[in-house]
């Protein structure tokens, strides 16, 4: 790997009020190192190291909105309340001090259980009281609960802007609350938040996006993270065709999401190979083509195995970036998020830029045990 070969990753990009120096994004990654839900000095130093290491845009770990059962692990940080928000202020000041850019990923875990077996004291909520098809968990949300949740997302986004963050990402992926509305397997509602079409089941997300947009103003970049796959069902798909993908995503872009963060486990996998072949556009490529939005891709960049394997305890070795670079040279998508490689090594981006292929590390699950 040489510095010239990766130059497509190091082009600047302007998104509304945010100027990014390069195309590398730190993927949002839950670390559960926020005791009592409060981020502090250790979290600020962790993110600061990624800014110093040349990441263009840092997305925080998922951080939850002000709803009674919005998180599923006790070490997940809040994004509400004076104590947590002053911790986040410390984080963004540290990142800005190192010349970085950052947005929090705002989240509600819906009816997904955490890994540790911990349960929130409050009643767990989701569109239809389901974790997955035929798996009841928690209660179906009332219209009042939905309205309060929409408002809580907007309030968190407004707080992000007033603390000085450069952007905000709404977590609409991976089978958590927003995605539970999208998915027919978990949304059986008969009111205006349900329906047989993906367009109808996107109404909740559309209301959240519109409420965030009006809370943060017209120019503040708003990222929406989406995925076809669910942790409840890796094979689930919300959009089987480009037309359905347009029905799903275009109204959300029109509601005010100007960046779509298209989550895949392996970025090189084609989204609709029947249409454009085995080397066809990936999810972020299709989302960009169909909606005109700026898109972020993600999934196993620089590593041999995917992240679900990592949760099963598998290590991954470092692999070359040729496939990524050629897609970015074609502007198939605009930005690339990097997850585990940046958990192992805060200097990953700087090493890629310098062409230091031998310095790039793989990923060992043991790295999850501390904030390196
Ligand atoms: C430890 C860990 C925690 C994660 N937490 C989140 C999260 O809070 N929000 C989210 O959207 N994705 C989360 N993910 C998924 C990552 O953002 C990313 O999509 C995934 O790791 C694939 O990228 P990678 O192959 O480069 O690691 C997490 C992944 C890991 C490994």
Short mmCIF file of C-alpha atoms in Angstrom, two decimals, residues 142-278:
data_model
loop_
_atom_site.label_atom_id
_atom_site.label_comp_id
_atom_site.label_asym_id
_atom_site.label_seq_id
_atom_site.Cartn_x
_atom_site.Cartn_y
_atom_site.Cartn_z
CA UNK A 142 -49.05 4.24 22.44
CA UNK A 143 -49.34 7.23 20.11
CA UNK A 144 -48.42 9.39 23.10
CA UNK A 145 -45.25 7.36 23.69
CA UNK A 146 -44.39 7.72 20.00
CA UNK A 147 -44.87 11.48 20.10
CA UNK A 148 -42.70 11.72 23.21
CA UNK A 149 -40.00 9.61 21.57
CA UNK A 150 -39.98 11.80 18.45
CA UNK A 151 -39.61 14.85 20.70
CA UNK A 152 -36.83 13.20 22.72
CA UNK A 153 -34.82 12.50 19.55
CA UNK A 154 -35.25 16.14 18.47
CA UNK A 155 -34.20 17.38 21.89
CA UNK A 156 -31.05 15.24 21.84
CA UNK A 157 -30.15 16.54 18.38
CA UNK A 158 -30.67 20.14 19.50
CA UNK A 159 -28.40 19.44 22.48
CA UNK A 160 -25.74 18.04 20.12
CA UNK A 161 -25.77 21.21 18.13
CA UNK A 162 -25.70 23.50 21.14
CA UNK A 163 -22.80 21.58 22.74
CA UNK A 164 -20.79 22.27 19.58
CA UNK A 165 -20.92 18.90 17.80
CA UNK A 166 -20.47 19.11 14.03
CA UNK A 167 -23.25 16.70 13.09
CA UNK A 168 -25.66 14.17 14.57
CA UNK A 169 -26.45 10.61 13.49
CA UNK A 170 -29.84 8.99 14.04
CA UNK A 171 -29.49 5.22 14.57
CA UNK A 172 -32.13 3.70 12.33
CA UNK A 173 -30.36 0.37 11.75
CA UNK A 174 -29.60 -3.13 13.07
CA UNK A 175 -33.03 -4.01 14.46
CA UNK A 176 -33.28 -1.34 17.20
CA UNK A 177 -36.31 0.89 17.77
CA UNK A 178 -36.39 2.91 14.52
CA UNK A 179 -35.63 -0.21 12.48
CA UNK A 180 -38.37 -2.12 14.36
CA UNK A 181 -40.81 0.33 12.80
CA UNK A 182 -39.33 -0.26 9.32
CA UNK A 183 -39.42 -4.04 9.57
CA UNK A 184 -42.68 -5.92 8.83
CA UNK A 185 -41.44 -8.63 11.21
CA UNK A 186 -41.72 -6.27 14.21
CA UNK A 187 -44.24 -3.68 13.05
CA UNK A 188 -47.77 -5.07 13.03
CA UNK A 189 -49.44 -1.76 13.82
CA UNK A 190 -52.75 -0.90 12.26
CA UNK A 191 -52.51 2.86 12.88
CA UNK A 192 -50.63 5.35 10.70
CA UNK A 193 -47.24 4.02 11.91
CA UNK A 194 -47.86 0.58 10.40
CA UNK A 195 -48.89 -0.75 7.01
CA UNK A 196 -48.05 -3.28 4.36
CA UNK A 197 -45.58 -1.07 2.50
CA UNK A 198 -42.11 0.08 3.52
CA UNK A 199 -43.18 3.64 2.76
CA UNK A 200 -45.92 3.39 5.40
CA UNK A 201 -43.64 1.78 7.96
CA UNK A 202 -41.11 4.59 7.41
CA UNK A 203 -43.51 7.17 8.78
CA UNK A 204 -42.06 7.04 12.31
CA UNK A 205 -38.50 7.55 11.04
CA UNK A 206 -39.73 10.34 8.78
CA UNK A 207 -41.30 12.12 11.74
CA UNK A 208 -38.11 11.74 13.76
CA UNK A 209 -35.96 13.05 10.91
CA UNK A 210 -38.28 16.01 10.31
CA UNK A 211 -38.35 16.86 14.03
CA UNK A 212 -34.55 16.71 14.21
CA UNK A 213 -34.23 18.84 11.09
CA UNK A 214 -36.47 21.51 12.53
CA UNK A 215 -34.56 21.39 15.84
CA UNK A 216 -31.09 21.77 14.30
CA UNK A 217 -31.87 24.14 11.42
CA UNK A 218 -31.39 23.78 7.67
CA UNK A 219 -27.61 23.54 7.30
CA UNK A 220 -26.57 21.21 10.11
CA UNK A 221 -25.60 17.82 8.66
CA UNK A 222 -28.01 15.06 9.71
CA UNK A 223 -26.88 11.49 9.15
CA UNK A 224 -29.35 8.60 9.16
CA UNK A 225 -27.92 5.11 9.69
CA UNK A 226 -29.91 2.32 8.04
CA UNK A 227 -29.37 -1.37 7.32
CA UNK A 228 -31.19 -4.09 5.50
CA UNK A 229 -29.96 -6.71 8.01
CA UNK A 230 -31.17 -7.00 11.58
CA UNK A 231 -29.29 -8.56 14.44
CA UNK A 232 -32.50 -10.59 14.92
CA UNK A 233 -32.19 -11.87 11.30
CA UNK A 234 -29.09 -11.27 9.22
CA UNK A 235 -30.94 -12.24 6.04
CA UNK A 236 -33.86 -9.80 6.52
CA UNK A 237 -34.26 -7.17 3.81
CA UNK A 238 -36.43 -4.07 3.89
CA UNK A 239 -36.01 -3.38 0.17
CA UNK A 240 -35.75 -6.28 -2.28
CA UNK A 241 -35.65 -3.99 -5.33
CA UNK A 242 -34.35 -0.51 -6.19
CA UNK A 243 -37.95 0.78 -6.37
CA UNK A 244 -38.60 -0.38 -2.83
CA UNK A 245 -35.31 1.15 -1.72
CA UNK A 246 -36.46 4.45 -3.19
CA UNK A 247 -39.80 4.12 -1.35
CA UNK A 248 -37.91 3.51 1.88
CA UNK A 249 -35.13 6.09 1.69
CA UNK A 250 -36.20 8.96 -0.54
CA UNK A 251 -38.95 10.23 1.82
CA UNK A 252 -36.38 10.22 4.63
CA UNK A 253 -33.95 12.28 2.58
CA UNK A 254 -36.80 14.62 1.67
CA UNK A 255 -37.68 14.89 5.37
CA UNK A 256 -34.19 16.24 6.05
CA UNK A 257 -31.59 13.46 6.27
CA UNK A 258 -28.76 14.64 4.05
CA UNK A 259 -26.39 11.74 4.65
CA UNK A 260 -27.33 8.05 4.58
CA UNK A 261 -25.01 5.73 6.48
CA UNK A 262 -25.65 2.40 4.80
CA UNK A 263 -24.62 -0.40 7.11
CA UNK A 264 -23.34 -3.63 5.61
CA UNK A 265 -21.22 -6.28 7.24
CA UNK A 266 -18.92 -6.44 4.16
CA UNK A 267 -18.75 -3.28 2.07
CA UNK A 268 -17.83 -5.05 -1.18
CA UNK A 269 -21.02 -7.12 -1.36
CA UNK A 270 -23.33 -6.06 -4.23
CA UNK A 271 -26.80 -4.94 -3.18
CA UNK A 272 -28.71 -6.03 -6.28
CA UNK A 273 -26.36 -8.45 -8.13
CA UNK A 274 -29.22 -9.57 -10.40
CA UNK A 275 -29.19 -6.08 -11.87
CA UNK A 276 -25.54 -5.03 -12.04
CA UNK A 277 -23.59 -8.19 -11.33
CA UNK A 278 -21.30 -9.56 -8.64
#
